[in-house]
Amino acid sequence: MTEDVAEMADSKSPEVVEETGSIASLGSRHGSDWTTTRLELWSFYVYYIGNNGLSGFNFGPSQFQNLLYLAGYDPTQAPFTTACGDGGCVLPFMGKVRDINSIVLLTNGISFAIQAVLIIAIGAWADYGRWRPNILIFWTIVAVAVSFAWLGVEDPSKWKAGTALYILGLITYQMTLTFWTAAFPGLARDLPEVRTSALQVAEDTKTQDQHADFESMSRNRISNVAFAVCSVGEVIILAIMVGILKGIKSDASTENNTRAFSVLVAFSGGVWLLCAIPWFLFEKRRPGLALPPGASLLTVGFRQTWIALRECMRLKQTFLYLIFYFLMGDVLNTTVTVIGTLQNSVVSYSTFQLTLLLIVGIVAQGLGIYLFWVVQKRFNISTKAMLSFNVFWIIILTIWGLIGVHTDKFGFKHVWEIWAYQVFYGLMVCPWYAYSQTMISEVSPLAQMFLFFSLFSVIGKTSAFIGPFVSSAIITASNDNDNMPFAFLFGLGTLSTVFLALVDVKKSRKECEEFVLAETKRDAFRTDVI
């Protein structure tokens, strides 16, 4: 693995000869003056070990649903007279008595709606000056604080406070993930071997298409290695958590189990902070663009999002992928949330069982991402082809859940299915998070890479709150059938594949290059660096 990453070096990269319209010259104008070093690259990887989702995406949501279950009541009896059992479980929420799984989905949707607004408001800041590292530092600190705040929410009567922490946890996790991910195209572009490849284009010893393919493979490598390193680190963290659970006797009582959830969330936050420090120290603050005339940091996000949407209409391939990303992102986010609610109830909210399940899932995830990368590298398969193969298995996941609409024999309703799901999800579904992000960089203009990453984040967050809202309504309308949302998710997922099939990456490269040159002449985006 170390042979694949950039060599340690602090020397400035040589200037790339200007050649109007060439990929090489664009890379020179918008790249940084410094080579990506091994220390910087591994600091980037280590940050992801901390931002692994255990606090805001795994144990936090599980604790939230656990509190709802303990605070709820059996809907077949008078309100709050009989605790939840094997039947339904409801609570009054937002003016209506709802199934607790419906509450989780509804709250999830609220969280993603807030994220969409935040991404629009501050997402474009990553393009200007040196703001992006500061934004990541801020949201990381807030995320860690939220993790420790769970230590004060260990009683079912505090489920409303748990709702607030659940929403904040999802927001901070996704915001940090967005601004961390936005750094990787720049890291790939500044790798010594990529900059050398750009020089070869300028010297006419390599074609632009060959250079684009080489840089694409470098982006895939960084993305996949990051996920693999995260998986290894996460397994170690989970192994330590097993020891913590044994020490506090989490299986001894319901109270101990509930307290254990909060302890694990706080521990995850502490690890996150430790893993974030190297990236905060060693990331090179690559210069961004100057603010457009008449714009301020308060307005630039909304202005640039509008510009990106407007200009995206001119980038046909980018627009096709944007539609796909909107639909499939909604399908996967909602599918994982629905399965998560089913999983928690199947294992009776046991912290020990959920931790073991996560270990299996993370091991499978690391293996899956590694195998995807090895196959891609060995046979030189395109990002789009790898993503298409991955999407097929996401559709299979929705079919699995759909079968459970009319039967109790299958559909995430048994413990063995939950174990099988963790393996399946890790091996076949998790590579989505690497390849879908890499594909964004394949169809986005180089000069406005952060802007288009923010645009895709906005679209992703918009779709992510629509799915949970619809699924929550479906569950309520189907007499609390928790598997019914899979019918909607299967149809939406199948539709999305049509748009991915229509994307032509080579045409996109040409469209993006022509777009950047045209916009430079029009000055729609200012390209002065700070």
CSV table of N, CA and C in Angstrom, one decimal, residues 292-445:
chain,number,residue,atom,x,y,z
A,292,PRO,N,-16.3,36.4,-5.9
A,292,PRO,CA,-16.8,37.2,-7.0
A,292,PRO,C,-17.2,38.6,-6.6
A,293,PRO,N,-17.1,39.5,-7.6
A,293,PRO,CA,-17.5,40.9,-7.3
A,293,PRO,C,-18.9,41.0,-6.8
A,294,GLY,N,-19.1,41.8,-5.7
A,294,GLY,CA,-20.4,42.0,-5.1
A,294,GLY,C,-20.9,40.9,-4.2
A,295,ALA,N,-20.1,39.8,-4.1
A,295,ALA,CA,-20.5,38.7,-3.2
A,295,ALA,C,-19.9,38.7,-1.9
A,296,SER,N,-20.5,38.2,-0.9
A,296,SER,CA,-19.9,38.0,0.5
A,296,SER,C,-20.0,36.6,0.9
A,297,LEU,N,-19.4,36.2,2.0
A,297,LEU,CA,-19.5,34.9,2.5
A,297,LEU,C,-20.9,34.5,2.8
A,298,LEU,N,-21.7,35.5,3.2
A,298,LEU,CA,-23.1,35.2,3.5
A,298,LEU,C,-24.0,34.8,2.3
A,299,THR,N,-23.6,35.4,1.1
A,299,THR,CA,-24.4,35.2,0.0
A,299,THR,C,-23.8,34.3,-1.1
A,300,VAL,N,-22.5,34.1,-1.0
A,300,VAL,CA,-21.8,33.4,-2.1
A,300,VAL,C,-22.3,31.9,-2.3
A,301,GLY,N,-22.7,31.3,-1.2
A,301,GLY,CA,-23.2,29.9,-1.3
A,301,GLY,C,-24.4,29.8,-2.1
A,302,PHE,N,-25.4,30.7,-1.8
A,302,PHE,CA,-26.7,30.7,-2.5
A,302,PHE,C,-26.4,31.1,-4.0
A,303,ARG,N,-25.6,32.1,-4.2
A,303,ARG,CA,-25.3,32.5,-5.6
A,303,ARG,C,-24.6,31.4,-6.4
A,304,GLN,N,-23.6,30.8,-5.8
A,304,GLN,CA,-22.8,29.8,-6.5
A,304,GLN,C,-23.6,28.5,-6.7
A,305,THR,N,-24.5,28.2,-5.8
A,305,THR,CA,-25.4,27.0,-6.0
A,305,THR,C,-26.3,27.3,-7.2
A,306,TRP,N,-26.8,28.5,-7.3
A,306,TRP,CA,-27.7,28.8,-8.4
A,306,TRP,C,-26.9,28.8,-9.7
A,307,ILE,N,-25.7,29.3,-9.7
A,307,ILE,CA,-24.8,29.3,-10.9
A,307,ILE,C,-24.5,27.9,-11.3
A,308,ALA,N,-24.2,27.0,-10.3
A,308,ALA,CA,-23.8,25.6,-10.6
A,308,ALA,C,-25.0,24.9,-11.2
A,309,LEU,N,-26.2,25.1,-10.7
A,309,LEU,CA,-27.4,24.5,-11.2
A,309,LEU,C,-27.7,25.0,-12.6
A,310,ARG,N,-27.5,26.3,-12.8
A,310,ARG,CA,-27.7,26.9,-14.2
A,310,ARG,C,-26.7,26.3,-15.2
A,311,GLU,N,-25.4,26.3,-14.8
A,311,GLU,CA,-24.4,25.9,-15.7
A,311,GLU,C,-24.4,24.4,-15.9
A,312,CYS,N,-24.9,23.7,-14.8
A,312,CYS,CA,-25.0,22.2,-14.9
A,312,CYS,C,-25.9,21.8,-16.1
A,313,MET,N,-26.9,22.7,-16.4
A,313,MET,CA,-27.8,22.4,-17.5
A,313,MET,C,-27.0,22.3,-18.8
A,314,ARG,N,-25.9,23.1,-18.9
A,314,ARG,CA,-25.1,23.1,-20.1
A,314,ARG,C,-24.1,21.9,-20.1
A,315,LEU,N,-23.9,21.3,-19.0
A,315,LEU,CA,-23.1,20.1,-18.9
A,315,LEU,C,-24.0,18.8,-18.9
A,316,LYS,N,-24.3,18.3,-20.0
A,316,LYS,CA,-25.3,17.3,-20.1
A,316,LYS,C,-25.0,16.1,-19.3
A,317,GLN,N,-23.7,15.6,-19.4
A,317,GLN,CA,-23.3,14.4,-18.7
A,317,GLN,C,-23.4,14.6,-17.2
A,318,THR,N,-22.9,15.8,-16.7
A,318,THR,CA,-23.0,16.1,-15.3
A,318,THR,C,-24.4,16.1,-14.8
A,319,PHE,N,-25.3,16.7,-15.6
A,319,PHE,CA,-26.7,16.8,-15.2
A,319,PHE,C,-27.3,15.4,-15.1
A,320,LEU,N,-27.0,14.5,-16.1
A,320,LEU,CA,-27.5,13.1,-16.0
A,320,LEU,C,-27.0,12.4,-14.7
A,321,TYR,N,-25.8,12.6,-14.4
A,321,TYR,CA,-25.3,12.0,-13.2
A,321,TYR,C,-25.9,12.6,-11.9
A,322,LEU,N,-26.2,13.9,-12.0
A,322,LEU,CA,-26.8,14.6,-10.9
A,322,LEU,C,-28.2,14.0,-10.6
A,323,ILE,N,-28.9,13.7,-11.7
A,323,ILE,CA,-30.2,13.0,-11.5
A,323,ILE,C,-30.1,11.7,-10.9
A,324,PHE,N,-29.2,10.9,-11.4
A,324,PHE,CA,-28.9,9.6,-10.8
A,324,PHE,C,-28.5,9.6,-9.4
A,325,TYR,N,-27.6,10.6,-9.1
A,325,TYR,CA,-27.1,10.7,-7.7
A,325,TYR,C,-28.2,11.1,-6.7
A,326,PHE,N,-29.1,11.9,-7.2
A,326,PHE,CA,-30.3,12.4,-6.4
A,326,PHE,C,-31.2,11.1,-6.1
A,327,LEU,N,-31.5,10.3,-7.1
A,327,LEU,CA,-32.4,9.2,-6.9
A,327,LEU,C,-31.7,8.1,-6.1
A,328,MET,N,-30.5,7.6,-6.5
A,328,MET,CA,-29.9,6.5,-5.9
A,328,MET,C,-29.4,6.9,-4.5
A,329,GLY,N,-29.0,8.1,-4.3
A,329,GLY,CA,-28.6,8.5,-2.9
A,329,GLY,C,-29.8,8.4,-2.0
A,330,ASP,N,-31.0,8.8,-2.4
A,330,ASP,CA,-32.2,8.7,-1.6
A,330,ASP,C,-32.5,7.3,-1.3
A,331,VAL,N,-32.4,6.4,-2.3
A,331,VAL,CA,-32.7,5.0,-2.2
A,331,VAL,C,-31.8,4.4,-1.1
A,332,LEU,N,-30.5,4.6,-1.2
A,332,LEU,CA,-29.5,3.9,-0.3
A,332,LEU,C,-29.6,4.5,1.1
A,333,ASN,N,-29.7,5.8,1.2
A,333,ASN,CA,-29.8,6.4,2.6
A,333,ASN,C,-31.0,5.9,3.3
A,334,THR,N,-32.2,5.9,2.6
A,334,THR,CA,-33.4,5.5,3.2
A,334,THR,C,-33.4,4.0,3.5
A,335,THR,N,-32.9,3.2,2.6
A,335,THR,CA,-32.8,1.8,2.8
A,335,THR,C,-32.0,1.4,4.0
A,336,VAL,N,-30.8,2.0,4.2
A,336,VAL,CA,-30.0,1.8,5.3
A,336,VAL,C,-30.7,2.2,6.6
A,337,THR,N,-31.4,3.3,6.6
A,337,THR,CA,-32.1,3.8,7.8
A,337,THR,C,-33.3,2.8,8.1
A,338,VAL,N,-34.0,2.4,7.1
A,338,VAL,CA,-35.1,1.4,7.4
A,338,VAL,C,-34.6,0.1,7.9
A,339,ILE,N,-33.5,-0.4,7.3
A,339,ILE,CA,-33.0,-1.7,7.8
A,339,ILE,C,-32.4,-1.5,9.2
A,340,GLY,N,-31.8,-0.3,9.5
A,340,GLY,CA,-31.3,-0.1,10.8
A,340,GLY,C,-32.4,-0.1,11.9
A,341,THR,N,-33.5,0.4,11.6
A,341,THR,CA,-34.6,0.4,12.6
A,341,THR,C,-35.1,-1.1,12.8
A,342,LEU,N,-35.1,-1.9,11.7
A,342,LEU,CA,-35.5,-3.3,11.8
A,342,LEU,C,-34.5,-4.0,12.6
A,343,GLN,N,-33.2,-3.8,12.3
A,343,GLN,CA,-32.1,-4.5,12.9
A,343,GLN,C,-32.1,-4.2,14.4
A,344,ASN,N,-32.3,-3.0,14.9
A,344,ASN,CA,-32.3,-2.7,16.3
A,344,ASN,C,-33.4,-3.4,17.0
A,345,SER,N,-34.6,-3.5,16.4
A,345,SER,CA,-35.6,-4.2,17.1
A,345,SER,C,-35.4,-5.7,17.1
A,346,VAL,N,-34.8,-6.3,16.0
A,346,VAL,CA,-34.6,-7.7,16.0
A,346,VAL,C,-33.6,-8.2,17.0
A,347,VAL,N,-32.6,-7.4,17.3
A,347,VAL,CA,-31.6,-7.8,18.3
A,347,VAL,C,-31.9,-7.2,19.7
A,348,SER,N,-33.1,-6.6,19.8
A,348,SER,CA,-33.6,-6.1,21.1
A,348,SER,C,-32.7,-5.0,21.6
A,349,TYR,N,-32.1,-4.2,20.8
A,349,TYR,CA,-31.3,-3.0,21.2
A,349,TYR,C,-30.1,-3.4,22.0
A,350,SER,N,-29.6,-4.6,21.9
A,350,SER,CA,-28.4,-5.0,22.7
A,350,SER,C,-27.2,-4.3,22.1
A,351,THR,N,-26.5,-3.6,23.0
A,351,THR,CA,-25.2,-2.9,22.6
A,351,THR,C,-24.2,-3.9,22.2
A,352,PHE,N,-24.1,-5.1,22.9
A,352,PHE,CA,-23.1,-6.1,22.7
A,352,PHE,C,-23.3,-6.7,21.3
A,353,GLN,N,-24.6,-7.1,21.0
A,353,GLN,CA,-24.9,-7.7,19.7
A,353,GLN,C,-24.7,-6.7,18.6
A,354,LEU,N,-25.1,-5.4,18.8
A,354,LEU,CA,-24.9,-4.5,17.7
A,354,LEU,C,-23.4,-4.2,17.4
A,355,THR,N,-22.6,-4.2,18.5
A,355,THR,CA,-21.1,-4.1,18.3
A,355,THR,C,-20.5,-5.2,17.6
A,356,LEU,N,-20.9,-6.4,17.9
A,356,LEU,CA,-20.4,-7.6,17.2
A,356,LEU,C,-20.8,-7.5,15.7
A,357,LEU,N,-22.1,-7.1,15.5
A,357,LEU,CA,-22.6,-7.0,14.1
A,357,LEU,C,-21.8,-6.0,13.3
A,358,LEU,N,-21.4,-4.9,14.0
A,358,LEU,CA,-20.6,-3.8,13.3
A,358,LEU,C,-19.2,-4.4,13.0
A,359,ILE,N,-18.6,-5.1,13.9
A,359,ILE,CA,-17.3,-5.7,13.6
A,359,ILE,C,-17.3,-6.5,12.3
A,360,VAL,N,-18.4,-7.4,12.2
A,360,VAL,CA,-18.5,-8.2,11.0
A,360,VAL,C,-18.7,-7.4,9.8
A,361,GLY,N,-19.6,-6.4,10.0
A,361,GLY,CA,-19.9,-5.5,8.8
A,361,GLY,C,-18.7,-4.7,8.4
A,362,ILE,N,-17.9,-4.2,9.3
A,362,ILE,CA,-16.7,-3.4,8.9
A,362,ILE,C,-15.6,-4.3,8.3
A,363,VAL,N,-15.4,-5.5,8.8
A,363,VAL,CA,-14.4,-6.4,8.2
A,363,VAL,C,-14.9,-6.7,6.8
A,364,ALA,N,-16.2,-6.9,6.6
A,364,ALA,CA,-16.7,-7.2,5.2
A,364,ALA,C,-16.5,-5.9,4.4
A,365,GLN,N,-16.7,-4.8,4.9
A,365,GLN,CA,-16.6,-3.5,4.2
A,365,GLN,C,-15.2,-3.3,3.7
A,366,GLY,N,-14.2,-3.5,4.6
A,366,GLY,CA,-12.8,-3.4,4.2
A,366,GLY,C,-12.4,-4.4,3.1
A,367,LEU,N,-12.9,-5.6,3.2
A,367,LEU,CA,-12.6,-6.6,2.2
A,367,LEU,C,-13.3,-6.3,0.9
A,368,GLY,N,-14.5,-5.8,1.0
A,368,GLY,CA,-15.3,-5.5,-0.2
A,368,GLY,C,-14.6,-4.4,-1.0
A,369,ILE,N,-14.3,-3.3,-0.3
A,369,ILE,CA,-13.6,-2.2,-1.0
A,369,ILE,C,-12.3,-2.6,-1.6
A,370,TYR,N,-11.5,-3.4,-0.8
A,370,TYR,CA,-10.2,-3.8,-1.3
A,370,TYR,C,-10.4,-4.7,-2.6
A,371,LEU,N,-11.3,-5.6,-2.6
A,371,LEU,CA,-11.6,-6.5,-3.7
A,371,LEU,C,-12.0,-5.7,-4.9
A,372,PHE,N,-12.9,-4.7,-4.7
A,372,PHE,CA,-13.4,-3.9,-5.8
A,372,PHE,C,-12.2,-3.1,-6.4
A,373,TRP,N,-11.3,-2.6,-5.6
A,373,TRP,CA,-10.2,-1.8,-6.1
A,373,TRP,C,-9.2,-2.8,-6.8
A,374,VAL,N,-8.9,-3.9,-6.2
A,374,VAL,CA,-8.0,-4.9,-6.9
A,374,VAL,C,-8.5,-5.3,-8.3
A,375,VAL,N,-9.8,-5.6,-8.4
A,375,VAL,CA,-10.3,-6.0,-9.6
A,375,VAL,C,-10.3,-4.8,-10.6
A,376,GLN,N,-10.6,-3.6,-10.1
A,376,GLN,CA,-10.6,-2.4,-11.0
A,376,GLN,C,-9.2,-2.2,-11.5
A,377,LYS,N,-8.2,-2.2,-10.6
A,377,LYS,CA,-6.8,-2.0,-11.0
A,377,LYS,C,-6.3,-3.0,-11.9
A,378,ARG,N,-6.6,-4.3,-11.6
A,378,ARG,CA,-6.1,-5.4,-12.4
A,378,ARG,C,-6.6,-5.4,-13.8
A,379,PHE,N,-7.9,-5.1,-14.0
A,379,PHE,CA,-8.5,-5.1,-15.4
A,379,PHE,C,-8.7,-3.7,-15.9
A,380,ASN,N,-8.2,-2.7,-15.2
A,380,ASN,CA,-8.3,-1.3,-15.7
A,380,ASN,C,-9.8,-0.9,-16.0
A,381,ILE,N,-10.7,-1.2,-15.1
A,381,ILE,CA,-12.1,-1.0,-15.3
A,381,ILE,C,-12.4,0.5,-14.9
A,382,SER,N,-13.3,1.1,-15.6
A,382,SER,CA,-13.7,2.5,-15.4
A,382,SER,C,-14.5,2.6,-14.1
A,383,THR,N,-14.5,3.9,-13.6
A,383,THR,CA,-15.2,4.2,-12.4
A,383,THR,C,-16.7,3.9,-12.6
A,384,LYS,N,-17.2,4.3,-13.8
A,384,LYS,CA,-18.6,4.1,-14.1
A,384,LYS,C,-19.0,2.7,-14.1
A,385,ALA,N,-18.2,1.8,-14.7
A,385,ALA,CA,-18.5,0.4,-14.7
A,385,ALA,C,-18.5,-0.2,-13.3
A,386,MET,N,-17.6,0.2,-12.5
A,386,MET,CA,-17.5,-0.3,-11.1
A,386,MET,C,-18.8,0.2,-10.3
A,387,LEU,N,-19.1,1.4,-10.5
A,387,LEU,CA,-20.3,2.0,-9.9
A,387,LEU,C,-21.6,1.3,-10.3
A,388,SER,N,-21.7,1.0,-11.6
A,388,SER,CA,-22.9,0.3,-12.1
A,388,SER,C,-23.0,-1.1,-11.5
A,389,PHE,N,-21.9,-1.8,-11.4
A,389,PHE,CA,-21.9,-3.2,-10.7
A,389,PHE,C,-22.4,-3.0,-9.3
A,390,ASN,N,-21.9,-2.0,-8.6
A,390,ASN,CA,-22.2,-1.8,-7.2
A,390,ASN,C,-23.7,-1.5,-7.0
A,391,VAL,N,-24.3,-0.7,-7.9
A,391,VAL,CA,-25.7,-0.3,-7.9
A,391,VAL,C,-26.6,-1.5,-8.0
A,392,PHE,N,-26.2,-2.4,-8.8
A,392,PHE,CA,-27.0,-3.7,-9.0
A,392,PHE,C,-27.3,-4.3,-7.7
A,393,TRP,N,-26.3,-4.4,-6.8
A,393,TRP,CA,-26.4,-5.0,-5.5
A,393,TRP,C,-27.2,-4.2,-4.5
A,394,ILE,N,-27.2,-2.9,-4.7
A,394,ILE,CA,-28.1,-2.0,-3.9
A,394,ILE,C,-29.6,-2.3,-4.2
A,395,ILE,N,-29.9,-2.5,-5.5
A,395,ILE,CA,-31.2,-2.9,-5.9
A,395,ILE,C,-31.6,-4.2,-5.3
A,396,ILE,N,-30.7,-5.2,-5.3
A,396,ILE,CA,-31.0,-6.5,-4.7
A,396,ILE,C,-31.3,-6.3,-3.2
A,397,LEU,N,-30.7,-5.4,-2.5
A,397,LEU,CA,-31.0,-5.1,-1.1
A,397,LEU,C,-32.4,-4.7,-0.9
A,398,THR,N,-32.9,-3.8,-1.8
A,398,THR,CA,-34.3,-3.4,-1.7
A,398,THR,C,-35.3,-4.6,-1.9
A,399,ILE,N,-34.9,-5.5,-2.9
A,399,ILE,CA,-35.8,-6.6,-3.1
A,399,ILE,C,-35.8,-7.5,-1.9
A,400,TRP,N,-34.7,-7.7,-1.2
A,400,TRP,CA,-34.6,-8.5,0.0
A,400,TRP,C,-35.7,-8.0,1.0
A,401,GLY,N,-35.7,-6.7,1.2
A,401,GLY,CA,-36.6,-6.1,2.2
A,401,GLY,C,-38.1,-6.2,1.7
A,402,LEU,N,-38.2,-6.0,0.3
A,402,LEU,CA,-39.6,-6.0,-0.2
A,402,LEU,C,-40.3,-7.4,0.0
A,403,ILE,N,-39.5,-8.5,0.0
A,403,ILE,CA,-40.1,-9.8,0.2
A,403,ILE,C,-40.8,-9.9,1.5
A,404,GLY,N,-40.3,-9.1,2.5
A,404,GLY,CA,-40.9,-9.2,3.8
A,404,GLY,C,-42.2,-8.4,4.0
A,405,VAL,N,-42.7,-7.8,3.0
A,405,VAL,CA,-44.0,-7.1,3.1
A,405,VAL,C,-45.1,-8.1,3.5
A,406,HIS,N,-45.1,-9.3,2.9
A,406,HIS,CA,-46.3,-10.2,3.1
A,406,HIS,C,-45.9,-11.5,3.7
A,407,THR,N,-44.7,-11.6,4.3
A,407,THR,CA,-44.2,-12.8,5.0
A,407,THR,C,-43.3,-12.4,6.1
A,408,ASP,N,-43.3,-13.3,7.2
A,408,ASP,CA,-42.4,-13.1,8.3
A,408,ASP,C,-41.2,-14.0,8.2
A,409,LYS,N,-41.1,-14.7,7.1
A,409,LYS,CA,-40.0,-15.7,7.0
A,409,LYS,C,-38.7,-15.0,6.4
A,410,PHE,N,-38.9,-13.9,5.8
A,410,PHE,CA,-37.8,-13.2,5.2
A,410,PHE,C,-38.0,-11.7,5.1
A,411,GLY,N,-36.9,-10.9,5.0
A,411,GLY,CA,-37.1,-9.5,4.9
A,411,GLY,C,-36.6,-8.7,6.1
A,412,PHE,N,-35.4,-9.1,6.7
A,412,PHE,CA,-34.8,-8.5,7.8
A,412,PHE,C,-35.6,-8.6,9.1
A,413,LYS,N,-36.1,-9.8,9.3
A,413,LYS,CA,-37.0,-10.1,10.4
A,413,LYS,C,-36.4,-11.1,11.4
A,414,HIS,N,-35.2,-11.7,11.1
A,414,HIS,CA,-34.6,-12.7,11.9
A,414,HIS,C,-33.1,-12.3,12.1
A,415,VAL,N,-32.6,-12.8,13.2
A,415,VAL,CA,-31.2,-12.5,13.6
A,415,VAL,C,-30.2,-13.0,12.5
A,416,TRP,N,-30.5,-14.2,12.0
A,416,TRP,CA,-29.6,-14.7,10.9
A,416,TRP,C,-29.5,-13.8,9.7
A,417,GLU,N,-30.7,-13.1,9.4
A,417,GLU,CA,-30.7,-12.2,8.3
A,417,GLU,C,-29.9,-11.0,8.6
A,418,ILE,N,-29.9,-10.5,9.8
A,418,ILE,CA,-29.1,-9.3,10.2
A,418,ILE,C,-27.6,-9.6,10.0
A,419,TRP,N,-27.2,-10.8,10.4
A,419,TRP,CA,-25.8,-11.1,10.3
A,419,TRP,C,-25.5,-11.2,8.8
A,420,ALA,N,-26.3,-11.8,8.0
A,420,ALA,CA,-26.1,-11.9,6.5
A,420,ALA,C,-26.1,-10.6,5.9
A,421,TYR,N,-27.0,-9.7,6.4
A,421,TYR,CA,-27.0,-8.3,5.8
A,421,TYR,C,-25.7,-7.6,6.0
A,422,GLN,N,-25.1,-7.7,7.2
A,422,GLN,CA,-23.9,-7.0,7.5
A,422,GLN,C,-22.8,-7.4,6.6
A,423,VAL,N,-22.7,-8.7,6.3
A,423,VAL,CA,-21.7,-9.2,5.4
A,423,VAL,C,-22.0,-8.7,3.9
A,424,PHE,N,-23.2,-8.9,3.5
A,424,PHE,CA,-23.6,-8.4,2.2
A,424,PHE,C,-23.4,-6.9,2.0
A,425,TYR,N,-23.8,-6.1,3.0
A,425,TYR,CA,-23.7,-4.7,2.9
A,425,TYR,C,-22.2,-4.3,2.8
A,426,GLY,N,-21.4,-4.9,3.6
A,426,GLY,CA,-20.0,-4.6,3.6
A,426,GLY,C,-19.3,-4.9,2.3
A,427,LEU,N,-19.6,-6.1,1.8
A,427,LEU,CA,-18.9,-6.6,0.6
A,427,LEU,C,-19.4,-5.9,-0.7
A,428,MET,N,-20.7,-5.8,-0.8
A,428,MET,CA,-21.3,-5.4,-2.1
A,428,MET,C,-21.9,-4.0,-2.2
A,429,VAL,N,-22.2,-3.4,-1.0
A,429,VAL,CA,-22.9,-2.1,-1.0
A,429,VAL,C,-21.9,-1.0,-0.7
A,430,CYS,N,-21.1,-1.2,0.3
A,430,CYS,CA,-20.2,-0.1,0.8
A,430,CYS,C,-19.3,0.6,-0.2
A,431,PRO,N,-18.9,-0.2,-1.2
A,431,PRO,CA,-18.1,0.5,-2.3
A,431,PRO,C,-18.8,1.7,-2.9
A,432,TRP,N,-20.1,1.8,-2.8
A,432,TRP,CA,-20.8,3.0,-3.3
A,432,TRP,C,-20.2,4.3,-2.7
A,433,TYR,N,-19.9,4.3,-1.5
A,433,TYR,CA,-19.4,5.6,-0.9
A,433,TYR,C,-18.1,6.0,-1.5
A,434,ALA,N,-17.3,5.1,-2.0
A,434,ALA,CA,-16.1,5.5,-2.6
A,434,ALA,C,-16.3,5.8,-4.1
A,435,TYR,N,-17.0,5.0,-4.8
A,435,TYR,CA,-17.1,5.2,-6.3
A,435,TYR,C,-18.1,6.3,-6.6
A,436,SER,N,-19.1,6.5,-5.9
A,436,SER,CA,-20.1,7.6,-6.2
A,436,SER,C,-19.4,8.9,-6.0
A,437,GLN,N,-18.5,9.1,-5.0
A,437,GLN,CA,-17.8,10.3,-4.8
A,437,GLN,C,-16.8,10.5,-5.9
A,438,THR,N,-16.0,9.5,-6.3
A,438,THR,CA,-15.0,9.6,-7.3
A,438,THR,C,-15.7,9.9,-8.6
A,439,MET,N,-16.9,9.4,-8.9
A,439,MET,CA,-17.6,9.7,-10.1
A,439,MET,C,-18.0,11.2,-10.2
A,440,ILE,N,-18.2,11.8,-9.1
A,440,ILE,CA,-18.5,13.3,-9.1
A,440,ILE,C,-17.3,14.0,-9.7
A,441,SER,N,-16.1,13.6,-9.2
A,441,SER,CA,-14.9,14.3,-9.8
A,441,SER,C,-14.7,14.0,-11.2
A,442,GLU,N,-15.2,12.9,-11.7
A,442,GLU,CA,-15.1,12.5,-13.1
A,442,GLU,C,-15.9,13.4,-14.0
A,443,VAL,N,-17.0,13.9,-13.5
A,443,VAL,CA,-18.0,14.7,-14.3
A,443,VAL,C,-18.1,16.2,-13.9
A,444,SER,N,-17.1,16.7,-13.1
A,444,SER,CA,-17.2,18.0,-12.7
A,444,SER,C,-16.0,18.8,-13.2
A,445,PRO,N,-16.2,20.1,-13.5
A,445,PRO,CA,-15.2,21.0,-14.0
A,445,PRO,C,-14.1,21.1,-13.0
